[in-house]
Amino acid sequence: MNYLRIIESEDLHMKEKEFKNVRWGDIYYCDLGVTNGSVQSGMRPVLVVQTNRLNESSPTVVVAAITAVKKKTAMNTHIELNTDCGLKEPSMVMLEQLRTVDKATELDNFVGRITDADKISEIKRGLKFAVGIPVKPKTERKGIVLSLCPRCRSEFQSIPENIVKRLDPFQADKEMCDKCQVGYGYDYMIFKKNHHHAKGGVDNV
């Protein structure tokens, strides 16, 4: 009996080491157990939405349920996902269905990761809406919004046709970099000069 306990303890330790590198945007299988009503249940993919600062040290992680049944797609918290992130079929993450789970005992096989910058921005907006954080109206400029660390921001700024501006000069909290997924920085609007300036260099907006 003691031998079996040692084996179980070693297996748990190995899983703890394996899931220590869980990152925001990762997709894993997770057993959500038996639930009632409209709450998602059973073994299914989930999206990691907990900040990497906590992921590095916390034994638990916050995840959002993913379903292959697409309903109410107009909801701000229902974000459609394609198979390019490792899912077997087009699905939808339900950001209003958040759950705290134990990394070692409840997370299962790794599925994939969200890497598309536009999709990351869409998920972040949905999360803010879900927990009541004010969401700024989408800009009408033809560009993208990314959270960038200083190194990745410099890479974008080094391209002559890029214009890189802080989205919110008063933003205090840094977020995980959407490009490298390692560093932390602020939200920036990135767009091309020919979308922002008229011929001859005169500002057209």
C-alpha atoms as a printed R data frame, in Angstrom:
    type eleno elety resid chain resno       x      y       z
1   ATOM     1    CA   MET     A     1   0.000  0.000   0.000
2   ATOM     2    CA   ASN     A     2   2.826  2.392   0.869
3   ATOM     3    CA   TYR     A     3   4.483  1.544  -2.447
4   ATOM     4    CA   LEU     A     4   1.331  2.543  -4.336
5   ATOM     5    CA   ARG     A     5   1.194  5.828  -2.455
6   ATOM     6    CA   ILE     A     6   4.801  6.535  -3.427
7   ATOM     7    CA   ILE     A     7   3.998  5.861  -7.103
8   ATOM     8    CA   GLU     A     8   0.926  8.138  -6.935
9   ATOM     9    CA   SER     A     9   2.993 10.853  -5.258
10  ATOM    10    CA   GLU     A    10   5.677 10.620  -7.956
11  ATOM    11    CA   ASP     A    11   3.056 10.782 -10.722
12  ATOM    12    CA   LEU     A    12   1.509 13.878  -9.134
13  ATOM    13    CA   HIS     A    13   4.952 15.495  -8.837
14  ATOM    14    CA   MET     A    14   5.632 14.835 -12.535
15  ATOM    15    CA   LYS     A    15   2.304 16.416 -13.510
16  ATOM    16    CA   GLU     A    16   3.035 19.450 -11.341
17  ATOM    17    CA   LYS     A    17   6.346 19.930 -13.192
18  ATOM    18    CA   GLU     A    18   4.653 19.402 -16.558
19  ATOM    19    CA   PHE     A    19   1.942 21.988 -15.923
20  ATOM    20    CA   LYS     A    20   4.291 24.562 -14.384
21  ATOM    21    CA   ASN     A    21   4.725 26.025 -17.882
22  ATOM    22    CA   VAL     A    22   0.998 26.551 -18.498
23  ATOM    23    CA   ARG     A    23   0.567 29.885 -20.300
24  ATOM    24    CA   TRP     A    24  -2.220 32.312 -21.145
25  ATOM    25    CA   GLY     A    25  -3.838 31.247 -24.413
26  ATOM    26    CA   ASP     A    26  -3.035 27.542 -24.005
27  ATOM    27    CA   ILE     A    27  -5.779 24.999 -24.639
28  ATOM    28    CA   TYR     A    28  -5.966 21.797 -22.589
29  ATOM    29    CA   TYR     A    29  -8.459 19.039 -22.068
30  ATOM    30    CA   CYS     A    30 -10.041 19.252 -18.630
31  ATOM    31    CA   ASP     A    31 -12.679 17.235 -16.777
32  ATOM    32    CA   LEU     A    32 -15.234 19.779 -15.570
33  ATOM    33    CA   GLY     A    33 -17.202 17.093 -13.777
34  ATOM    34    CA   VAL     A    34 -20.979 16.830 -13.444
35  ATOM    35    CA   THR     A    35 -22.921 20.103 -13.379
36  ATOM    36    CA   ASN     A    36 -26.501 21.329 -13.643
37  ATOM    37    CA   GLY     A    37 -28.384 23.425 -16.171
38  ATOM    38    CA   SER     A    38 -26.397 25.358 -18.768
39  ATOM    39    CA   VAL     A    39 -23.025 25.037 -17.000
40  ATOM    40    CA   GLN     A    40 -20.512 23.212 -19.198
41  ATOM    41    CA   SER     A    41 -19.481 19.802 -17.865
42  ATOM    42    CA   GLY     A    42 -17.487 16.658 -18.629
43  ATOM    43    CA   MET     A    43 -14.156 16.214 -20.401
44  ATOM    44    CA   ARG     A    44 -13.710 19.079 -22.875
45  ATOM    45    CA   PRO     A    45 -11.151 21.615 -24.134
46  ATOM    46    CA   VAL     A    46 -10.636 24.706 -21.990
47  ATOM    47    CA   LEU     A    47  -8.748 27.945 -22.624
48  ATOM    48    CA   VAL     A    48  -6.249 29.228 -20.057
49  ATOM    49    CA   VAL     A    49  -7.117 32.875 -19.286
50  ATOM    50    CA   GLN     A    50  -5.078 33.395 -16.120
51  ATOM    51    CA   THR     A    51  -2.156 35.824 -16.272
52  ATOM    52    CA   ASN     A    52   1.277 34.223 -16.679
53  ATOM    53    CA   ARG     A    53   2.488 35.924 -13.517
54  ATOM    54    CA   LEU     A    54   0.165 33.635 -11.576
55  ATOM    55    CA   ASN     A    55   0.669 30.682 -13.904
56  ATOM    56    CA   GLU     A    56   4.344 30.568 -12.965
57  ATOM    57    CA   SER     A    57   3.680 29.972  -9.273
58  ATOM    58    CA   SER     A    58   0.050 29.061  -8.611
59  ATOM    59    CA   PRO     A    59  -1.018 25.381  -8.378
60  ATOM    60    CA   THR     A    60  -4.408 26.399  -9.795
61  ATOM    61    CA   VAL     A    61  -5.370 28.089 -13.049
62  ATOM    62    CA   VAL     A    62  -8.437 29.942 -14.343
63  ATOM    63    CA   VAL     A    63  -9.876 28.491 -17.554
64  ATOM    64    CA   ALA     A    64 -12.839 29.161 -19.849
65  ATOM    65    CA   ALA     A    65 -14.951 26.331 -21.250
66  ATOM    66    CA   ILE     A    66 -14.845 25.539 -24.980
67  ATOM    67    CA   THR     A    67 -17.732 23.921 -26.846
68  ATOM    68    CA   ALA     A    68 -18.167 22.626 -30.391
69  ATOM    69    CA   VAL     A    69 -21.827 23.702 -30.285
70  ATOM    70    CA   LYS     A    70 -22.003 27.293 -31.494
71  ATOM    71    CA   LYS     A    71 -24.903 29.195 -29.942
72  ATOM    72    CA   LYS     A    72 -25.564 32.902 -29.453
73  ATOM    73    CA   THR     A    73 -22.427 33.821 -31.404
74  ATOM    74    CA   ALA     A    74 -23.362 37.508 -31.202
75  ATOM    75    CA   MET     A    75 -22.649 37.537 -27.455
76  ATOM    76    CA   ASN     A    76 -19.512 39.488 -26.537
77  ATOM    77    CA   THR     A    77 -18.290 36.547 -24.444
78  ATOM    78    CA   HIS     A    78 -18.724 33.909 -27.165
79  ATOM    79    CA   ILE     A    79 -15.583 33.874 -29.317
80  ATOM    80    CA   GLU     A    80 -15.322 31.503 -32.273
81  ATOM    81    CA   LEU     A    81 -12.138 29.434 -32.615
82  ATOM    82    CA   ASN     A    82 -10.798 27.623 -35.681
83  ATOM    83    CA   THR     A    83  -8.706 24.465 -35.891
84  ATOM    84    CA   ASP     A    84  -5.454 26.425 -36.324
85  ATOM    85    CA   CYS     A    85  -5.128 26.462 -32.527
86  ATOM    86    CA   GLY     A    86  -5.102 22.667 -32.261
87  ATOM    87    CA   LEU     A    87  -8.819 21.976 -31.875
88  ATOM    88    CA   LYS     A    88 -10.257 19.043 -33.834
89  ATOM    89    CA   GLU     A    89 -13.200 21.087 -35.117
90  ATOM    90    CA   PRO     A    90 -14.321 24.735 -35.213
91  ATOM    91    CA   SER     A    91 -15.520 25.635 -31.735
92  ATOM    92    CA   MET     A    92 -16.435 28.513 -29.442
93  ATOM    93    CA   VAL     A    93 -14.938 29.617 -26.132
94  ATOM    94    CA   MET     A    94 -17.503 30.774 -23.574
95  ATOM    95    CA   LEU     A    95 -15.768 33.485 -21.559
96  ATOM    96    CA   GLU     A    96 -18.672 33.838 -19.133
97  ATOM    97    CA   GLN     A    97 -18.081 30.221 -18.051
98  ATOM    98    CA   LEU     A    98 -14.865 30.597 -16.058
99  ATOM    99    CA   ARG     A    99 -13.573 27.932 -13.698
100 ATOM   100    CA   THR     A   100 -10.605 27.611 -11.337
101 ATOM   101    CA   VAL     A   101  -9.041 24.150 -11.660
102 ATOM   102    CA   ASP     A   102  -6.041 22.366 -10.185
103 ATOM   103    CA   LYS     A   103  -3.193 22.068 -12.684
104 ATOM   104    CA   ALA     A   104  -1.907 18.690 -11.521
105 ATOM   105    CA   THR     A   105  -5.172 16.840 -10.943
106 ATOM   106    CA   GLU     A   106  -7.693 18.419 -13.339
107 ATOM   107    CA   LEU     A   107  -5.810 19.531 -16.460
108 ATOM   108    CA   ASP     A   108  -5.217 16.785 -19.023
109 ATOM   109    CA   ASN     A   109  -3.601 16.667 -22.473
110 ATOM   110    CA   PHE     A   110  -2.301 19.815 -24.176
111 ATOM   111    CA   VAL     A   111  -4.299 20.717 -27.309
112 ATOM   112    CA   GLY     A   112  -2.714 23.868 -28.714
113 ATOM   113    CA   ARG     A   113  -2.367 27.620 -28.273
114 ATOM   114    CA   ILE     A   114  -4.041 30.825 -29.474
115 ATOM   115    CA   THR     A   115  -1.404 32.780 -31.418
116 ATOM   116    CA   ASP     A   116  -3.409 34.968 -33.815
117 ATOM   117    CA   ALA     A   117  -3.090 38.585 -32.652
118 ATOM   118    CA   ASP     A   118  -6.617 39.565 -33.723
119 ATOM   119    CA   LYS     A   119  -8.107 36.575 -31.923
120 ATOM   120    CA   ILE     A   120  -6.095 37.365 -28.777
121 ATOM   121    CA   SER     A   121  -7.440 40.939 -28.802
122 ATOM   122    CA   GLU     A   122 -10.981 39.631 -29.300
123 ATOM   123    CA   ILE     A   123 -10.631 37.253 -26.344
124 ATOM   124    CA   LYS     A   124  -9.233 39.997 -24.106
125 ATOM   125    CA   ARG     A   125 -12.177 42.254 -24.946
126 ATOM   126    CA   GLY     A   126 -14.580 39.404 -24.200
127 ATOM   127    CA   LEU     A   127 -12.942 38.733 -20.837
128 ATOM   128    CA   LYS     A   128 -13.199 42.384 -19.851
129 ATOM   129    CA   PHE     A   129 -16.877 42.375 -20.775
130 ATOM   130    CA   ALA     A   130 -17.457 39.165 -18.774
131 ATOM   131    CA   VAL     A   131 -16.038 40.552 -15.523
132 ATOM   132    CA   GLY     A   132 -17.406 44.078 -15.872
133 ATOM   133    CA   ILE     A   133 -14.268 45.963 -16.907
134 ATOM   134    CA   PRO     A   134 -15.166 48.880 -19.228
135 ATOM   135    CA   VAL     A   135 -14.351 48.095 -22.852
136 ATOM   136    CA   LYS     A   136 -13.330 50.949 -25.115
137 ATOM   137    CA   PRO     A   137 -15.063 51.216 -28.489
138 ATOM   138    CA   LYS     A   138 -13.134 49.632 -31.313
139 ATOM   139    CA   THR     A   139 -11.067 52.126 -33.248
140 ATOM   140    CA   GLU     A   140 -12.069 52.920 -36.825
141 ATOM   141    CA   ARG     A   141  -8.472 53.050 -37.971
142 ATOM   142    CA   LYS     A   142  -7.260 50.169 -40.110
143 ATOM   143    CA   GLY     A   143  -4.792 48.681 -37.693
144 ATOM   144    CA   ILE     A   144  -4.375 46.160 -34.919
145 ATOM   145    CA   VAL     A   145  -4.191 46.489 -31.153
146 ATOM   146    CA   LEU     A   146  -1.443 44.496 -29.432
147 ATOM   147    CA   SER     A   147   0.072 44.386 -25.968
148 ATOM   148    CA   LEU     A   148   3.826 44.708 -26.550
149 ATOM   149    CA   CYS     A   149   6.906 44.467 -24.380
150 ATOM   150    CA   PRO     A   150   9.660 47.059 -25.060
151 ATOM   151    CA   ARG     A   151  11.665 44.664 -27.263
152 ATOM   152    CA   CYS     A   152   8.730 43.675 -29.488
153 ATOM   153    CA   ARG     A   153   7.509 47.287 -29.648
154 ATOM   154    CA   SER     A   154  10.948 48.292 -30.953
155 ATOM   155    CA   GLU     A   155  10.707 45.604 -33.638
156 ATOM   156    CA   PHE     A   156   7.440 47.078 -34.915
157 ATOM   157    CA   GLN     A   157   8.843 50.619 -34.713
158 ATOM   158    CA   SER     A   158  11.908 49.599 -36.741
159 ATOM   159    CA   ILE     A   159   9.695 48.995 -39.796
160 ATOM   160    CA   PRO     A   160   9.508 52.387 -41.605
161 ATOM   161    CA   GLU     A   161   5.885 52.081 -42.759
162 ATOM   162    CA   ASN     A   162   4.578 51.268 -39.274
163 ATOM   163    CA   ILE     A   163   3.035 53.808 -36.915
164 ATOM   164    CA   VAL     A   164   3.002 52.604 -33.304
165 ATOM   165    CA   LYS     A   165   1.021 54.566 -30.697
166 ATOM   166    CA   ARG     A   166  -0.061 53.902 -27.124
167 ATOM   167    CA   LEU     A   167  -3.734 52.980 -27.126
168 ATOM   168    CA   ASP     A   168  -4.286 54.408 -23.648
169 ATOM   169    CA   PRO     A   169  -1.565 56.760 -22.307
170 ATOM   170    CA   PHE     A   170  -3.006 56.316 -18.805
171 ATOM   171    CA   GLN     A   171  -2.838 52.510 -18.793
172 ATOM   172    CA   ALA     A   172  -1.106 51.560 -15.532
173 ATOM   173    CA   ASP     A   173  -1.040 47.765 -15.536
174 ATOM   174    CA   LYS     A   174   1.199 45.947 -17.968
175 ATOM   175    CA   GLU     A   175  -0.119 42.922 -19.854
176 ATOM   176    CA   MET     A   176   1.553 39.890 -21.388
177 ATOM   177    CA   CYS     A   177   3.120 40.624 -24.776
178 ATOM   178    CA   ASP     A   178   0.912 39.303 -27.590
179 ATOM   179    CA   LYS     A   179   3.933 38.753 -29.844
180 ATOM   180    CA   CYS     A   180   6.555 36.945 -27.748
181 ATOM   181    CA   GLN     A   181   4.190 35.728 -25.008
182 ATOM   182    CA   VAL     A   182   7.050 36.231 -22.523
183 ATOM   183    CA   GLY     A   183   7.561 39.922 -21.716
184 ATOM   184    CA   TYR     A   184   5.065 42.468 -20.416
185 ATOM   185    CA   GLY     A   185   4.068 45.869 -21.723
186 ATOM   186    CA   TYR     A   186   1.263 48.225 -22.707
187 ATOM   187    CA   ASP     A   187  -1.440 48.210 -25.400
188 ATOM   188    CA   TYR     A   188  -0.429 49.792 -28.710
189 ATOM   189    CA   MET     A   189  -2.256 50.656 -31.919
190 ATOM   190    CA   ILE     A   190  -0.238 49.625 -34.982
191 ATOM   191    CA   PHE     A   191  -1.191 50.744 -38.465
192 ATOM   192    CA   LYS     A   192   0.426 51.570 -41.794
193 ATOM   193    CA   LYS     A   193   1.305 55.136 -42.752
194 ATOM   194    CA   ASN     A   194  -0.628 54.948 -46.021
195 ATOM   195    CA   HIS     A   195  -3.799 54.238 -44.012
196 ATOM   196    CA   HIS     A   196  -3.289 57.256 -41.803
197 ATOM   197    CA   HIS     A   197  -1.777 59.950 -44.009
198 ATOM   198    CA   ALA     A   198  -2.879 61.422 -47.309
199 ATOM   199    CA   LYS     A   199  -0.424 61.775 -50.204
200 ATOM   200    CA   GLY     A   200   2.199 64.376 -49.487
201 ATOM   201    CA   GLY     A   201   2.281 63.503 -45.772
202 ATOM   202    CA   VAL     A   202  -0.709 65.592 -44.662
203 ATOM   203    CA   ASP     A   203  -2.748 64.017 -41.872
204 ATOM   204    CA   ASN     A   204  -6.083 62.921 -43.299
205 ATOM   205    CA   VAL     A   205  -7.961 62.118 -40.054
